[in-house]
Coordinates of C-alpha atoms in Angstrom, one line a residue:
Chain I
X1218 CA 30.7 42.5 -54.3
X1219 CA 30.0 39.7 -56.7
X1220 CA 29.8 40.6 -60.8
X1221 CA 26.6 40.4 -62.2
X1222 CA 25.4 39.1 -65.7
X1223 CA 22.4 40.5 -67.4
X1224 CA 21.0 39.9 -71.4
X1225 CA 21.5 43.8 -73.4
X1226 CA 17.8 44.0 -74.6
X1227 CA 14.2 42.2 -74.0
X1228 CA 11.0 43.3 -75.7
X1229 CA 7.9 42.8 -74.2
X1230 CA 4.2 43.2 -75.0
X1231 CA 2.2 45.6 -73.1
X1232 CA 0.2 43.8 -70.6
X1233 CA 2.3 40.7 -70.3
X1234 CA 4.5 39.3 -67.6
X1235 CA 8.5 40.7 -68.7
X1236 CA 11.0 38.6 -66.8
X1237 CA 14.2 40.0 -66.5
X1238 CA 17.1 37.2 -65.4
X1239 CA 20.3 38.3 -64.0
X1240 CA 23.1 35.9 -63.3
X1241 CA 25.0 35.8 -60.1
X1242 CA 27.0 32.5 -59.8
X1243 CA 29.7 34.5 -57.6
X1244 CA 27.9 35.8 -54.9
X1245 CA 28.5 34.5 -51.4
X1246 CA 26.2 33.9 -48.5
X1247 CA 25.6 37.5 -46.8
X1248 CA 24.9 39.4 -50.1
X1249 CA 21.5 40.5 -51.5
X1250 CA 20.4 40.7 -54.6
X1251 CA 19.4 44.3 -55.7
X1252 CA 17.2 45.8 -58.6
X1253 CA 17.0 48.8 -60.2
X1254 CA 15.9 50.8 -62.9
X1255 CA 16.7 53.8 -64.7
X1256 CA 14.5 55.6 -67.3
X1257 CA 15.4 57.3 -70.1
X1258 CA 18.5 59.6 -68.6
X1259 CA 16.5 59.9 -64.7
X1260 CA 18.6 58.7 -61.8
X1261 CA 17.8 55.2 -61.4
X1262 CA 15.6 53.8 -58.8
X1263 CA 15.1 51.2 -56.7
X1264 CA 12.7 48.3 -57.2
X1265 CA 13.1 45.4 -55.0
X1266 CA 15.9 43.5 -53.4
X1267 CA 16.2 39.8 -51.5
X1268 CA 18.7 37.4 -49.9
X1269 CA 17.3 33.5 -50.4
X1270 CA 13.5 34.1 -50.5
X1271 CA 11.1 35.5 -53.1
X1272 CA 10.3 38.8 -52.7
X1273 CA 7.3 40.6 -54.0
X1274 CA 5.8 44.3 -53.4
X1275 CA 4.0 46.6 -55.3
X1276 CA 6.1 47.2 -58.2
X1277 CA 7.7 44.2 -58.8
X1278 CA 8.7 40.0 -57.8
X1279 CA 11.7 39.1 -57.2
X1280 CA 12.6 35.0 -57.6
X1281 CA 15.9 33.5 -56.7
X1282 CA 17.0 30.4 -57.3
X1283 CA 17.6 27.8 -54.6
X1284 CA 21.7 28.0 -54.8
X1285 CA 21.4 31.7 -55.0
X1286 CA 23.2 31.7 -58.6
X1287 CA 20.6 33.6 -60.7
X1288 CA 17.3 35.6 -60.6
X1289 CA 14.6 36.6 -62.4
X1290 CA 12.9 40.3 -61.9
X1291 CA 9.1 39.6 -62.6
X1292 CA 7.1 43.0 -63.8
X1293 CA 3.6 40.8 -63.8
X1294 CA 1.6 42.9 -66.6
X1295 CA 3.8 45.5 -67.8
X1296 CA 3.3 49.0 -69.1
X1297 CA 4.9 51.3 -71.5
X1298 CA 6.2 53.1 -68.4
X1299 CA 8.1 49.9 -67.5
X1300 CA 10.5 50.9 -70.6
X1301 CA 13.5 52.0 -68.6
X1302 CA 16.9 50.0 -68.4
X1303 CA 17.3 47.4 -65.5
X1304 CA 19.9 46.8 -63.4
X1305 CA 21.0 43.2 -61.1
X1306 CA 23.2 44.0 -58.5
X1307 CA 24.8 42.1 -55.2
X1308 CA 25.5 44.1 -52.2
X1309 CA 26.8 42.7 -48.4
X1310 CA 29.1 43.6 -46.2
X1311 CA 31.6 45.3 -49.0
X1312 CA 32.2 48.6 -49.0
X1313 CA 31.8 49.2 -53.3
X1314 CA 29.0 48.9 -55.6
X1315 CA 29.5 48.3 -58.8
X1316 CA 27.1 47.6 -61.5
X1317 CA 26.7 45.5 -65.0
X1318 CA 25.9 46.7 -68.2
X1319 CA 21.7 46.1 -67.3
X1320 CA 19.1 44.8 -69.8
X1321 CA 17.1 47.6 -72.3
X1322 CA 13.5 46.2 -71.4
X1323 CA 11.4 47.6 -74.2
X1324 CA 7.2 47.5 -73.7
X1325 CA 5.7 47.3 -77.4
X1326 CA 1.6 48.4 -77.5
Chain Y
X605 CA 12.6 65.3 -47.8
X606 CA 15.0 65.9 -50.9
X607 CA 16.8 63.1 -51.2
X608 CA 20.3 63.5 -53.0
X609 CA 20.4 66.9 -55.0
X610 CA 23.5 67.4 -57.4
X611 CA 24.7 70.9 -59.0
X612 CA 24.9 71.9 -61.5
X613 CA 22.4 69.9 -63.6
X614 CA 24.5 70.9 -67.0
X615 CA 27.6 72.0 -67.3
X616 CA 29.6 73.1 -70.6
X617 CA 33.5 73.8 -70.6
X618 CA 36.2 73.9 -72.5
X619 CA 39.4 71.1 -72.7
X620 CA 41.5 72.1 -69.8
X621 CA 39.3 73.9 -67.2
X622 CA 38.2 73.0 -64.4
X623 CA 35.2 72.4 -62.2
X624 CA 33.6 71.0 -59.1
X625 CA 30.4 68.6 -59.1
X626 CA 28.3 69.5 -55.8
X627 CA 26.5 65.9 -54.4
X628 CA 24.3 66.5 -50.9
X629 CA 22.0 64.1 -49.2
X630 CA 19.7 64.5 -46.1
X631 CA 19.0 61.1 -45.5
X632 CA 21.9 60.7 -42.8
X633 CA 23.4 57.9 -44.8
X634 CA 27.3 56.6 -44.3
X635 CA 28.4 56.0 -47.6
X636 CA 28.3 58.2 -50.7
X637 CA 29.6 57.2 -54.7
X638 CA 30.2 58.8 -57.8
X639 CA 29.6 57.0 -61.2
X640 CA 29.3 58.1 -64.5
X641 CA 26.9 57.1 -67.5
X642 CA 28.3 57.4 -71.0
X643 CA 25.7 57.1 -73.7
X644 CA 24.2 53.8 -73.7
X645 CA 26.5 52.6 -71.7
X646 CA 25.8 51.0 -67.6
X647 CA 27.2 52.9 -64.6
X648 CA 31.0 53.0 -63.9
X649 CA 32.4 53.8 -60.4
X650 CA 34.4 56.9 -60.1
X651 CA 35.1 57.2 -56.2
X652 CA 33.5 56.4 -53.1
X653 CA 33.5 57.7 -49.8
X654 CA 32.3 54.5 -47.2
X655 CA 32.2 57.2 -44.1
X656 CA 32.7 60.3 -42.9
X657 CA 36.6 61.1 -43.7
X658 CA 37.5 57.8 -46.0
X659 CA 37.5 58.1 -50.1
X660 CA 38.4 55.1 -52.4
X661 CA 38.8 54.7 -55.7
X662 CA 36.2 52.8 -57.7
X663 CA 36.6 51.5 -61.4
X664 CA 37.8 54.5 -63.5
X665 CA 39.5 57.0 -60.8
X666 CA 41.6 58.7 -63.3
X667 CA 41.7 62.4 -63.8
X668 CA 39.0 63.1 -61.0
X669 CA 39.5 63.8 -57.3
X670 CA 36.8 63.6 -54.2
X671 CA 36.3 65.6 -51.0
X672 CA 34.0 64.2 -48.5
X673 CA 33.5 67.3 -46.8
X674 CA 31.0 66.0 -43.8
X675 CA 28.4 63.7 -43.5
X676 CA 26.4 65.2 -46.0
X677 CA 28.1 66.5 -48.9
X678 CA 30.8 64.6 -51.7
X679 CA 32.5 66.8 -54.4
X680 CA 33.7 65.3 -57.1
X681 CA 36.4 67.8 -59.2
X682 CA 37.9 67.9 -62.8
X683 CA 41.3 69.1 -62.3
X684 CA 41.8 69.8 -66.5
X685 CA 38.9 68.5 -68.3
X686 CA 39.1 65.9 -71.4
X687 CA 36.5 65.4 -73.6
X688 CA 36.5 61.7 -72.8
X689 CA 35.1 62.9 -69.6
X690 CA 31.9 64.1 -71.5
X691 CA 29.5 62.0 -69.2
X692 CA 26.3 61.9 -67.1
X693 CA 27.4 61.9 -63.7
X694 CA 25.4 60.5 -60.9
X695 CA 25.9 60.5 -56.5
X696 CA 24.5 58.0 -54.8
X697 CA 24.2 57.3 -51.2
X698 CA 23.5 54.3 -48.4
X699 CA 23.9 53.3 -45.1
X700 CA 26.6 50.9 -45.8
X701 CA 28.1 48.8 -42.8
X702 CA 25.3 46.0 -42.4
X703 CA 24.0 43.6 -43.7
X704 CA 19.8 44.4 -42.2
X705 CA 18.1 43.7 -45.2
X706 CA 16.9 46.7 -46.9
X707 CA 20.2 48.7 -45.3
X708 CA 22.3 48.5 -48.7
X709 CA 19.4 50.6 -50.8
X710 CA 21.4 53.0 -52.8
X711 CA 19.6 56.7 -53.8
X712 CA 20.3 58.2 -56.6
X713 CA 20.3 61.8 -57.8
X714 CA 18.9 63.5 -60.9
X715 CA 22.3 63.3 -62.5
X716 CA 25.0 66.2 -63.9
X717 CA 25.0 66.1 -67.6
X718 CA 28.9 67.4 -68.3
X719 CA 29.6 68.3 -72.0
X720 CA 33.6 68.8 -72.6
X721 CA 34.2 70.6 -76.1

């Protein structure tokens, strides 16, 4: 699975769009690009995931560049409850799953 | 439907004992993992188990052992505990073997909060 490279922290103001980028110059054509999030000490969770188009459901959006190199995770008017840690990760046809480091989004009132 | 359940939820011991971490999932999924969380730290990969009857080692391997002991369950055991093994430990599982989008989603449990004195 291709390495993943994510910023430590982000603030963010309650009610705004946070965009999360995640940086993915190594991954190769049948690989998606996962999200998750883990708050406070929970288990993370799932958000979204997508191969080469932009994906968007209920929780999040999920944009990725045209050469599949980098992302952005798009919370469009964020909460306090967003305040978790996320995680970008690439997952095909290999059999591990390793993850990055994740970035520390913080929501501020 | 529970998901992935872990026991025990917290666990003290003492340098050199031993214990077993219990992982279970009912969601008929392939491939189970192991990582472990130090504080404020990402995940690291302890082992992984791709299917039934396979176990590999992931990133940090060293001084714990798996049993995939069916579809369901992966144990994860402290032969002599450290207290650099003072950790969050989390199972995961998947359907690992395609590539169908949405086939890779991994489920996480709760987590086993391990305190070695």
């Amino acid at each position: 699975d291709a390495k993943t490279t994510q910023p430590p922290s982000m603030d963010c103001a309650e009610g705004r769009a946070a965009n999360l980028p995640c940086n993915h110059s190594t991954i190769s054509g049948n690989e998606y690009v996962y999200w998750y999030r883990q708050i406070h000490s929970q288990g993370p969770q799932y958000i979204i995931h997508g191969l080469k188009n932009n994906e968007t459901n209920e929780m999040a959006s999920l944009i990725i560049t045209e050469d599949r190199k980098s992302s952005t995770l798009i919370l469009p008017h964020a909460t306090l409850r967003d305040t978790a840690v996320y995680y970008c990760t690439v997952s095909g046809s290999a059999r591990q799953l390793t993850f990055g480091s994740g970035t520390q989004l913080t929501v501020l009132p | 439907n529970a998901g992935v359940t872990q026991t025990p939820k917290f666990q003290v011991l003492k340098t050199g004992q031993s214990m077993t971490l219990q992982c279970a999932q009912d969601m008929n999924h392939n491939s189970m993992y192991w990582y472990r969380q130090d504080p404020g730290m990402g995940l690291r990969l302890i082992y992984y188990s791709a299917s039934e009857g396979t176990t590999d080692k992931g990133e940090v391997p060293n001084g714990y052992n798996v049993s995939r002991l069916n579809k369901r369950e992966f144990s994860l055991r402290l032969e002599s505990a450290a207290p650099s093994q003072t950790s969050v430990y989390f199972c995961a599982s998947r359907n690992y073997g395609t590539v169908v989008s949405g086939a890779n989603v991994l489920t996480f449990g709760a987590g086993s909060r391990l305190t070695v004195l």
